[in-house]
PDB file of C-alpha atoms in Angstrom:
ATOM      1  CA  LYS A  26      41.127 -25.850  27.787  1.00 87.00           C
ATOM      2  CA  GLN A  27      41.632 -27.215  24.294  1.00 92.00           C
ATOM      3  CA  GLU A  28      38.934 -29.552  23.006  1.00 94.00           C
ATOM      4  CA  VAL A  29      39.014 -31.398  19.698  1.00 96.00           C
ATOM      5  CA  THR A  30      35.918 -32.731  17.946  1.00 96.00           C
ATOM      6  CA  GLN A  31      35.621 -34.917  14.878  1.00 96.00           C
ATOM      7  CA  ILE A  32      32.455 -35.289  12.854  1.00 92.00           C
ATOM      8  CA  PRO A  33      31.146 -37.684  11.692  1.00 91.00           C
ATOM      9  CA  ALA A  34      32.028 -40.508  14.074  1.00 94.00           C
ATOM     10  CA  ALA A  35      31.599 -43.030  11.267  1.00 95.00           C
ATOM     11  CA  LEU A  36      31.399 -42.872   7.505  1.00 95.00           C
ATOM     12  CA  SER A  37      30.706 -45.508   4.866  1.00 97.00           C
ATOM     13  CA  VAL A  38      31.316 -44.770   1.177  1.00 96.00           C
ATOM     14  CA  PRO A  39      31.624 -46.734  -2.057  1.00 97.00           C
ATOM     15  CA  GLU A  40      35.049 -47.214  -3.565  1.00 97.00           C
ATOM     16  CA  GLY A  41      36.232 -44.355  -5.775  1.00 97.00           C
ATOM     17  CA  GLU A  42      34.401 -41.606  -3.948  1.00 96.00           C
ATOM     18  CA  ASN A  43      36.181 -38.433  -2.799  1.00 97.00           C
ATOM     19  CA  LEU A  44      35.528 -37.665   0.865  1.00 95.00           C
ATOM     20  CA  VAL A  45      36.189 -35.100   3.555  1.00 96.00           C
ATOM     21  CA  LEU A  46      36.801 -35.712   7.246  1.00 97.00           C
ATOM     22  CA  ASN A  47      36.334 -32.829   9.647  1.00 97.00           C
ATOM     23  CA  CYS A  48      38.224 -31.767  12.761  1.00 97.00           C
ATOM     24  CA  SER A  49      37.453 -28.739  14.926  1.00 97.00           C
ATOM     25  CA  PHE A  50      39.322 -27.308  17.897  1.00 97.00           C
ATOM     26  CA  THR A  51      38.308 -24.696  20.467  1.00 95.00           C
ATOM     27  CA  ASP A  52      41.580 -22.834  21.026  1.00 91.00           C
ATOM     28  CA  SER A  53      42.956 -21.406  17.793  1.00 89.00           C
ATOM     29  CA  ALA A  54      46.378 -20.667  19.327  1.00 89.00           C
ATOM     30  CA  ILE A  55      47.948 -23.843  17.967  1.00 90.00           C
ATOM     31  CA  TYR A  56      51.289 -24.201  16.285  1.00 87.00           C
ATOM     32  CA  ASN A  57      50.503 -27.365  14.355  1.00 93.00           C
ATOM     33  CA  LEU A  58      47.872 -30.027  13.747  1.00 95.00           C
ATOM     34  CA  GLN A  59      48.523 -33.679  13.032  1.00 95.00           C
ATOM     35  CA  TRP A  60      46.367 -36.266  11.264  1.00 97.00           C
ATOM     36  CA  PHE A  61      46.790 -39.948  12.096  1.00 97.00           C
ATOM     37  CA  ARG A  62      45.468 -43.232  10.774  1.00 97.00           C
ATOM     38  CA  GLN A  63      44.719 -46.166  13.079  1.00 96.00           C
ATOM     39  CA  ASP A  64      43.985 -49.678  11.849  1.00 93.00           C
ATOM     40  CA  PRO A  65      42.031 -51.999  14.168  1.00 88.00           C
ATOM     41  CA  GLY A  66      44.172 -53.174  17.072  1.00 83.00           C
ATOM     42  CA  LYS A  67      47.174 -51.192  15.883  1.00 86.00           C
ATOM     43  CA  GLY A  68      49.018 -48.038  16.858  1.00 91.00           C
ATOM     44  CA  LEU A  69      48.752 -44.640  15.193  1.00 94.00           C
ATOM     45  CA  THR A  70      50.450 -43.842  11.907  1.00 94.00           C
ATOM     46  CA  SER A  71      51.217 -40.197  11.247  1.00 94.00           C
ATOM     47  CA  LEU A  72      49.713 -39.080   7.935  1.00 96.00           C
ATOM     48  CA  LEU A  73      50.243 -35.341   7.757  1.00 95.00           C
ATOM     49  CA  LEU A  74      51.418 -32.530   9.987  1.00 94.00           C
ATOM     50  CA  ILE A  75      50.398 -28.977   9.183  1.00 94.00           C
ATOM     51  CA  GLN A  76      52.312 -26.117  10.755  1.00 92.00           C
ATOM     52  CA  SER A  77      50.270 -23.106  11.885  1.00 90.00           C
ATOM     53  CA  SER A  78      51.857 -21.006   9.140  1.00 91.00           C
ATOM     54  CA  GLN A  79      50.629 -23.419   6.457  1.00 91.00           C
ATOM     55  CA  ARG A  80      47.177 -23.587   4.901  1.00 92.00           C
ATOM     56  CA  GLU A  81      47.462 -27.110   3.561  1.00 94.00           C
ATOM     57  CA  GLN A  82      49.678 -30.155   3.230  1.00 94.00           C
ATOM     58  CA  THR A  83      49.512 -32.943   0.657  1.00 95.00           C
ATOM     59  CA  SER A  84      50.697 -36.543   0.598  1.00 95.00           C
ATOM     60  CA  GLY A  85      49.601 -38.703  -2.322  1.00 96.00           C
ATOM     61  CA  ARG A  86      45.793 -38.893  -2.350  1.00 97.00           C
ATOM     62  CA  LEU A  87      45.564 -37.084   0.981  1.00 97.00           C
ATOM     63  CA  ASN A  88      45.224 -33.344   1.415  1.00 97.00           C
ATOM     64  CA  ALA A  89      44.862 -31.666   4.789  1.00 96.00           C
ATOM     65  CA  SER A  90      43.853 -28.045   5.224  1.00 96.00           C
ATOM     66  CA  LEU A  91      44.009 -25.806   8.263  1.00 96.00           C
ATOM     67  CA  ASP A  92      41.975 -22.706   9.084  1.00 95.00           C
ATOM     68  CA  LYS A  93      43.167 -21.496  12.474  1.00 92.00           C
ATOM     69  CA  SER A  94      40.796 -18.554  12.663  1.00 91.00           C
ATOM     70  CA  SER A  95      37.740 -20.796  12.411  1.00 94.00           C
ATOM     71  CA  GLY A  96      39.295 -23.620  14.434  1.00 95.00           C
ATOM     72  CA  ARG A  97      38.939 -26.189  11.675  1.00 96.00           C
ATOM     73  CA  SER A  98      40.920 -28.703   9.709  1.00 97.00           C
ATOM     74  CA  THR A  99      39.781 -31.046   6.979  1.00 97.00           C
ATOM     75  CA  LEU A 100      41.336 -34.213   5.594  1.00 97.00           C
ATOM     76  CA  TYR A 101      40.442 -34.801   1.963  1.00 97.00           C
ATOM     77  CA  ILE A 102      40.852 -38.308   0.560  1.00 97.00           C
ATOM     78  CA  ALA A 103      40.677 -38.577  -3.205  1.00 97.00           C
ATOM     79  CA  ALA A 104      39.499 -41.663  -5.062  1.00 97.00           C
ATOM     80  CA  SER A 105      38.956 -43.726  -1.910  1.00 97.00           C
ATOM     81  CA  GLN A 106      40.015 -47.385  -1.859  1.00 97.00           C
ATOM     82  CA  PRO A 107      39.033 -50.292   0.439  1.00 97.00           C
ATOM     83  CA  GLY A 108      42.554 -50.094   1.881  1.00 96.00           C
ATOM     84  CA  ASP A 109      41.704 -46.636   3.216  1.00 97.00           C
ATOM     85  CA  SER A 110      39.284 -48.233   5.694  1.00 97.00           C
ATOM     86  CA  ALA A 111      40.532 -47.258   9.156  1.00 97.00           C
ATOM     87  CA  THR A 112      39.965 -44.735  11.928  1.00 97.00           C
ATOM     88  CA  TYR A 113      41.314 -41.255  11.281  1.00 98.00           C
ATOM     89  CA  LEU A 114      42.298 -39.063  14.229  1.00 97.00           C
ATOM     90  CA  CYS A 115      43.336 -35.448  14.416  1.00 97.00           C
ATOM     91  CA  ALA A 116      45.372 -33.991  17.268  1.00 96.00           C
ATOM     92  CA  VAL A 117      46.729 -30.623  18.369  1.00 94.00           C
ATOM     93  CA  PRO A 118      49.444 -29.872  20.946  1.00 89.00           C
ATOM     94  CA  SER A 119      48.219 -28.133  24.126  1.00 86.00           C
ATOM     95  CA  PRO A 120      50.699 -26.831  25.101  1.00 83.00           C
ATOM     96  CA  SER A 121      53.040 -29.726  24.341  1.00 81.00           C
ATOM     97  CA  LYS A 122      50.841 -32.770  24.923  1.00 87.00           C
ATOM     98  CA  LEU A 123      48.633 -33.922  22.064  1.00 92.00           C
ATOM     99  CA  ILE A 124      44.878 -33.530  22.488  1.00 94.00           C
ATOM    100  CA  PHE A 125      42.963 -35.948  20.260  1.00 95.00           C
ATOM    101  CA  GLY A 126      39.523 -35.996  18.741  1.00 95.00           C
ATOM    102  CA  GLN A 127      37.394 -39.110  19.052  1.00 95.00           C
ATOM    103  CA  GLY A 128      38.195 -40.158  15.505  1.00 96.00           C
ATOM    104  CA  THR A 129      36.189 -40.880  12.360  1.00 97.00           C
ATOM    105  CA  THR A 130      35.894 -44.544  11.410  1.00 97.00           C
ATOM    106  CA  LEU A 131      35.866 -44.870   7.642  1.00 97.00           C
ATOM    107  CA  GLN A 132      34.653 -47.871   5.698  1.00 97.00           C
ATOM    108  CA  VAL A 133      35.231 -47.945   1.954  1.00 97.00           C
ATOM    109  CA  LYS A 134      33.118 -50.617   0.266  1.00 97.00           C
ATOM    110  CA  PRO A 135      34.398 -52.378  -2.862  1.00 95.00           C
TER     111      PRO A 135
ATOM    112  CA  GLU B   7      65.203 -45.184  11.029  1.00 61.00           C
ATOM    113  CA  ALA B   8      63.713 -47.458  13.666  1.00 79.00           C
ATOM    114  CA  GLY B   9      60.306 -46.487  14.983  1.00 93.00           C
ATOM    115  CA  VAL B  10      58.915 -46.517  18.499  1.00 96.00           C
ATOM    116  CA  ALA B  11      59.118 -50.021  19.947  1.00 96.00           C
ATOM    117  CA  GLN B  12      56.636 -51.341  22.499  1.00 97.00           C
ATOM    118  CA  SER B  13      56.243 -54.652  24.256  1.00 96.00           C
ATOM    119  CA  PRO B  14      54.337 -56.767  24.870  1.00 97.00           C
ATOM    120  CA  ARG B  15      51.761 -56.446  22.082  1.00 96.00           C
ATOM    121  CA  TYR B  16      49.032 -58.159  24.064  1.00 96.00           C
ATOM    122  CA  LYS B  17      48.477 -58.933  27.727  1.00 97.00           C
ATOM    123  CA  ILE B  18      45.636 -60.595  29.584  1.00 98.00           C
ATOM    124  CA  ILE B  19      45.638 -60.432  33.377  1.00 98.00           C
ATOM    125  CA  GLU B  20      43.187 -60.911  36.207  1.00 98.00           C
ATOM    126  CA  LYS B  21      41.985 -57.943  38.208  1.00 97.00           C
ATOM    127  CA  ARG B  22      44.216 -57.004  41.128  1.00 97.00           C
ATOM    128  CA  GLN B  23      47.287 -58.392  39.345  1.00 98.00           C
ATOM    129  CA  SER B  24      50.139 -56.153  38.223  1.00 97.00           C
ATOM    130  CA  VAL B  25      51.444 -55.534  34.716  1.00 98.00           C
ATOM    131  CA  ALA B  26      54.287 -53.574  33.119  1.00 98.00           C
ATOM    132  CA  PHE B  27      54.712 -52.172  29.631  1.00 98.00           C
ATOM    133  CA  TRP B  28      57.970 -51.154  27.985  1.00 97.00           C
ATOM    134  CA  CYS B  29      58.685 -48.487  25.381  1.00 97.00           C
ATOM    135  CA  ASN B  30      61.822 -47.565  23.450  1.00 97.00           C
ATOM    136  CA  PRO B  31      61.422 -44.224  21.635  1.00 96.00           C
ATOM    137  CA  ILE B  32      63.028 -43.080  18.416  1.00 96.00           C
ATOM    138  CA  SER B  33      66.697 -42.316  18.983  1.00 94.00           C
ATOM    139  CA  GLY B  34      67.280 -38.666  19.818  1.00 93.00           C
ATOM    140  CA  HIS B  35      63.688 -37.949  20.797  1.00 95.00           C
ATOM    141  CA  ALA B  36      63.636 -36.083  24.089  1.00 95.00           C
ATOM    142  CA  THR B  37      59.877 -36.279  24.646  1.00 95.00           C
ATOM    143  CA  LEU B  38      58.104 -39.523  25.445  1.00 96.00           C
ATOM    144  CA  TYR B  39      54.360 -39.916  25.969  1.00 97.00           C
ATOM    145  CA  TRP B  40      52.176 -42.678  27.351  1.00 98.00           C
ATOM    146  CA  TYR B  41      48.557 -42.624  26.208  1.00 97.00           C
ATOM    147  CA  GLN B  42      45.573 -44.775  27.178  1.00 97.00           C
ATOM    148  CA  GLN B  43      42.997 -45.485  24.483  1.00 95.00           C
ATOM    149  CA  ILE B  44      39.705 -47.036  25.492  1.00 94.00           C
ATOM    150  CA  LEU B  45      37.738 -48.714  22.710  1.00 90.00           C
ATOM    151  CA  GLY B  46      35.882 -46.173  20.598  1.00 87.00           C
ATOM    152  CA  GLN B  47      37.629 -43.147  22.099  1.00 90.00           C
ATOM    153  CA  GLY B  48      40.593 -40.995  21.206  1.00 92.00           C
ATOM    154  CA  PRO B  49      43.865 -41.493  23.109  1.00 94.00           C
ATOM    155  CA  LYS B  50      44.148 -39.785  26.494  1.00 94.00           C
ATOM    156  CA  LEU B  51      47.520 -38.674  27.868  1.00 95.00           C
ATOM    157  CA  LEU B  52      48.671 -40.475  30.994  1.00 97.00           C
ATOM    158  CA  ILE B  53      52.162 -39.031  31.345  1.00 97.00           C
ATOM    159  CA  GLN B  54      54.661 -36.989  29.363  1.00 96.00           C
ATOM    160  CA  PHE B  55      58.437 -37.026  29.899  1.00 96.00           C
ATOM    161  CA  GLN B  56      61.019 -34.551  28.676  1.00 94.00           C
ATOM    162  CA  ASN B  57      64.295 -36.490  28.896  1.00 92.00           C
ATOM    163  CA  ASN B  58      63.989 -38.130  32.340  1.00 88.00           C
ATOM    164  CA  GLY B  59      61.758 -35.452  33.890  1.00 93.00           C
ATOM    165  CA  VAL B  60      57.957 -35.511  34.126  1.00 94.00           C
ATOM    166  CA  VAL B  61      56.234 -32.680  32.244  1.00 93.00           C
ATOM    167  CA  ASP B  62      52.612 -33.691  32.766  1.00 93.00           C
ATOM    168  CA  ASP B  63      51.125 -36.521  34.793  1.00 95.00           C
ATOM    169  CA  SER B  64      47.888 -34.784  35.743  1.00 93.00           C
ATOM    170  CA  GLN B  65      45.697 -37.585  34.359  1.00 93.00           C
ATOM    171  CA  LEU B  66      47.745 -40.493  35.678  1.00 96.00           C
ATOM    172  CA  PRO B  67      45.869 -42.458  38.389  1.00 95.00           C
ATOM    173  CA  LYS B  68      48.793 -42.343  40.758  1.00 95.00           C
ATOM    174  CA  ASP B  69      47.264 -44.729  43.283  1.00 96.00           C
ATOM    175  CA  ARG B  70      47.722 -47.577  40.817  1.00 97.00           C
ATOM    176  CA  PHE B  71      49.768 -46.343  37.840  1.00 98.00           C
ATOM    177  CA  SER B  72      53.465 -45.465  37.830  1.00 97.00           C
ATOM    178  CA  ALA B  73      55.941 -44.681  35.077  1.00 97.00           C
ATOM    179  CA  GLU B  74      59.629 -44.020  34.859  1.00 96.00           C
ATOM    180  CA  ARG B  75      62.221 -43.012  32.309  1.00 95.00           C
ATOM    181  CA  LEU B  76      65.347 -43.274  34.379  1.00 82.00           C
ATOM    182  CA  LYS B  77      68.054 -42.691  31.777  1.00 86.00           C
ATOM    183  CA  GLY B  78      65.995 -40.451  29.523  1.00 85.00           C
ATOM    184  CA  VAL B  79      65.670 -43.141  26.872  1.00 92.00           C
ATOM    185  CA  ASP B  80      63.324 -46.104  27.309  1.00 95.00           C
ATOM    186  CA  SER B  81      60.381 -46.096  29.692  1.00 97.00           C
ATOM    187  CA  THR B  82      58.174 -48.463  31.643  1.00 97.00           C
ATOM    188  CA  LEU B  83      54.551 -48.012  32.656  1.00 98.00           C
ATOM    189  CA  LYS B  84      53.215 -50.135  35.498  1.00 98.00           C
ATOM    190  CA  ILE B  85      49.720 -50.820  36.787  1.00 98.00           C
ATOM    191  CA  GLN B  86      49.304 -52.312  40.250  1.00 97.00           C
ATOM    192  CA  PRO B  87      46.685 -53.468  41.066  1.00 96.00           C
ATOM    193  CA  ALA B  88      44.778 -53.601  37.784  1.00 97.00           C
ATOM    194  CA  LYS B  89      41.043 -52.948  37.563  1.00 97.00           C
ATOM    195  CA  LEU B  90      38.561 -54.053  34.915  1.00 97.00           C
ATOM    196  CA  GLU B  91      38.316 -50.464  33.624  1.00 96.00           C
ATOM    197  CA  ASP B  92      42.042 -50.475  32.818  1.00 97.00           C
ATOM    198  CA  SER B  93      41.303 -52.651  29.792  1.00 97.00           C
ATOM    199  CA  ALA B  94      42.525 -50.500  26.923  1.00 96.00           C
ATOM    200  CA  VAL B  95      45.311 -50.016  24.418  1.00 96.00           C
ATOM    201  CA  TYR B  96      48.385 -48.355  25.898  1.00 97.00           C
ATOM    202  CA  LEU B  97      50.256 -46.288  23.357  1.00 97.00           C
ATOM    203  CA  CYS B  98      53.754 -44.925  23.600  1.00 97.00           C
ATOM    204  CA  ALA B  99      54.853 -42.026  21.421  1.00 96.00           C
ATOM    205  CA  SER B 100      57.939 -39.876  21.061  1.00 95.00           C
ATOM    206  CA  SER B 101      58.862 -36.563  19.488  1.00 94.00           C
ATOM    207  CA  ILE B 102      62.006 -34.504  19.132  1.00 93.00           C
ATOM    208  CA  THR B 103      60.582 -32.159  21.715  1.00 88.00           C
ATOM    209  CA  GLY B 104      57.138 -31.398  23.097  1.00 83.00           C
ATOM    210  CA  GLY B 105      54.586 -30.275  20.530  1.00 81.00           C
ATOM    211  CA  THR B 106      56.527 -31.373  17.459  1.00 86.00           C
ATOM    212  CA  GLU B 107      55.519 -34.257  15.213  1.00 89.00           C
ATOM    213  CA  ALA B 108      54.784 -37.325  17.307  1.00 92.00           C
ATOM    214  CA  PHE B 109      55.409 -40.925  16.277  1.00 94.00           C
ATOM    215  CA  PHE B 110      53.564 -43.809  17.885  1.00 95.00           C
ATOM    216  CA  GLY B 111      54.385 -47.416  18.604  1.00 96.00           C
ATOM    217  CA  GLN B 112      52.080 -50.352  17.836  1.00 94.00           C
ATOM    218  CA  GLY B 113      50.551 -50.240  21.290  1.00 95.00           C
ATOM    219  CA  THR B 114      49.891 -52.846  23.964  1.00 96.00           C
ATOM    220  CA  ARG B 115      46.363 -54.198  24.193  1.00 96.00           C
ATOM    221  CA  LEU B 116      45.574 -54.938  27.850  1.00 97.00           C
ATOM    222  CA  THR B 117      42.594 -57.022  28.847  1.00 97.00           C
ATOM    223  CA  VAL B 118      41.741 -57.251  32.548  1.00 98.00           C
ATOM    224  CA  VAL B 119      39.387 -60.119  33.414  1.00 97.00           C
TER     225      VAL B 119
END
C-alpha cells in the first residue's frame, strides 16, 4: 500500500531565503509524481509533474527532483516571496488514484 | 481552456440534512475524482470514475454518500444524511485518464452544524 509523507508539516522562513520541501513515498514503482499548491480555502493548483523517467522538472523559481530508488522527491523554491505562502502537497498515482501527503504549510515573512 | 468547475463554493447545513455538490471536468477528460479534505490533512479519495464507470469507491461511506456520472461528463456527489464529521472541503479533479496529470476545481467547503 502506497504511503506518502511530507516533512516538515510547517515551515516559516524570511523573505528571500531558498528552501526545500520534502516528500517521501513507500512504493517506488510510480510512473509520475505531482506537486500542488493550495491557498487557504481554495482548491489545488498543479505546480509540477515529474514523469518516472525524469530526474527533475523546473518552472520559474520552482525545481522538483525525483529519486525513485530512494522513494523521495524534493521541491526547491528559490528566493522565496510572501506570495509563496501556502500549503504544498505532493501526490503519486496508486495505481491510478492520487495518494497525497499531509502537506507542508509554508509561511514566508516579509 | 476552461478548468474544473465546482458548485457551490460554500454550504452550511444542519446535521441529518442532505446536500449535493456538482462538478464539470475539463472537456475530454475521461477520469473524474472526488476527494474529501479535512482541515489539516491531505485529500482522501472518495470515488474515481472512468467515463461513466466507477473505478474505485472503496473509501466512500456508501450508507450516506452517493455519486454519479451518468453521461460520462459532469458528476454529482450527494450526502444524506450529513453528520458533523462530514465537515470538510470536497474537491473534484479530472485527468485525461487515470494516473496522468490531475487538475482540481476550487472545491466546496461544507460545514455541518
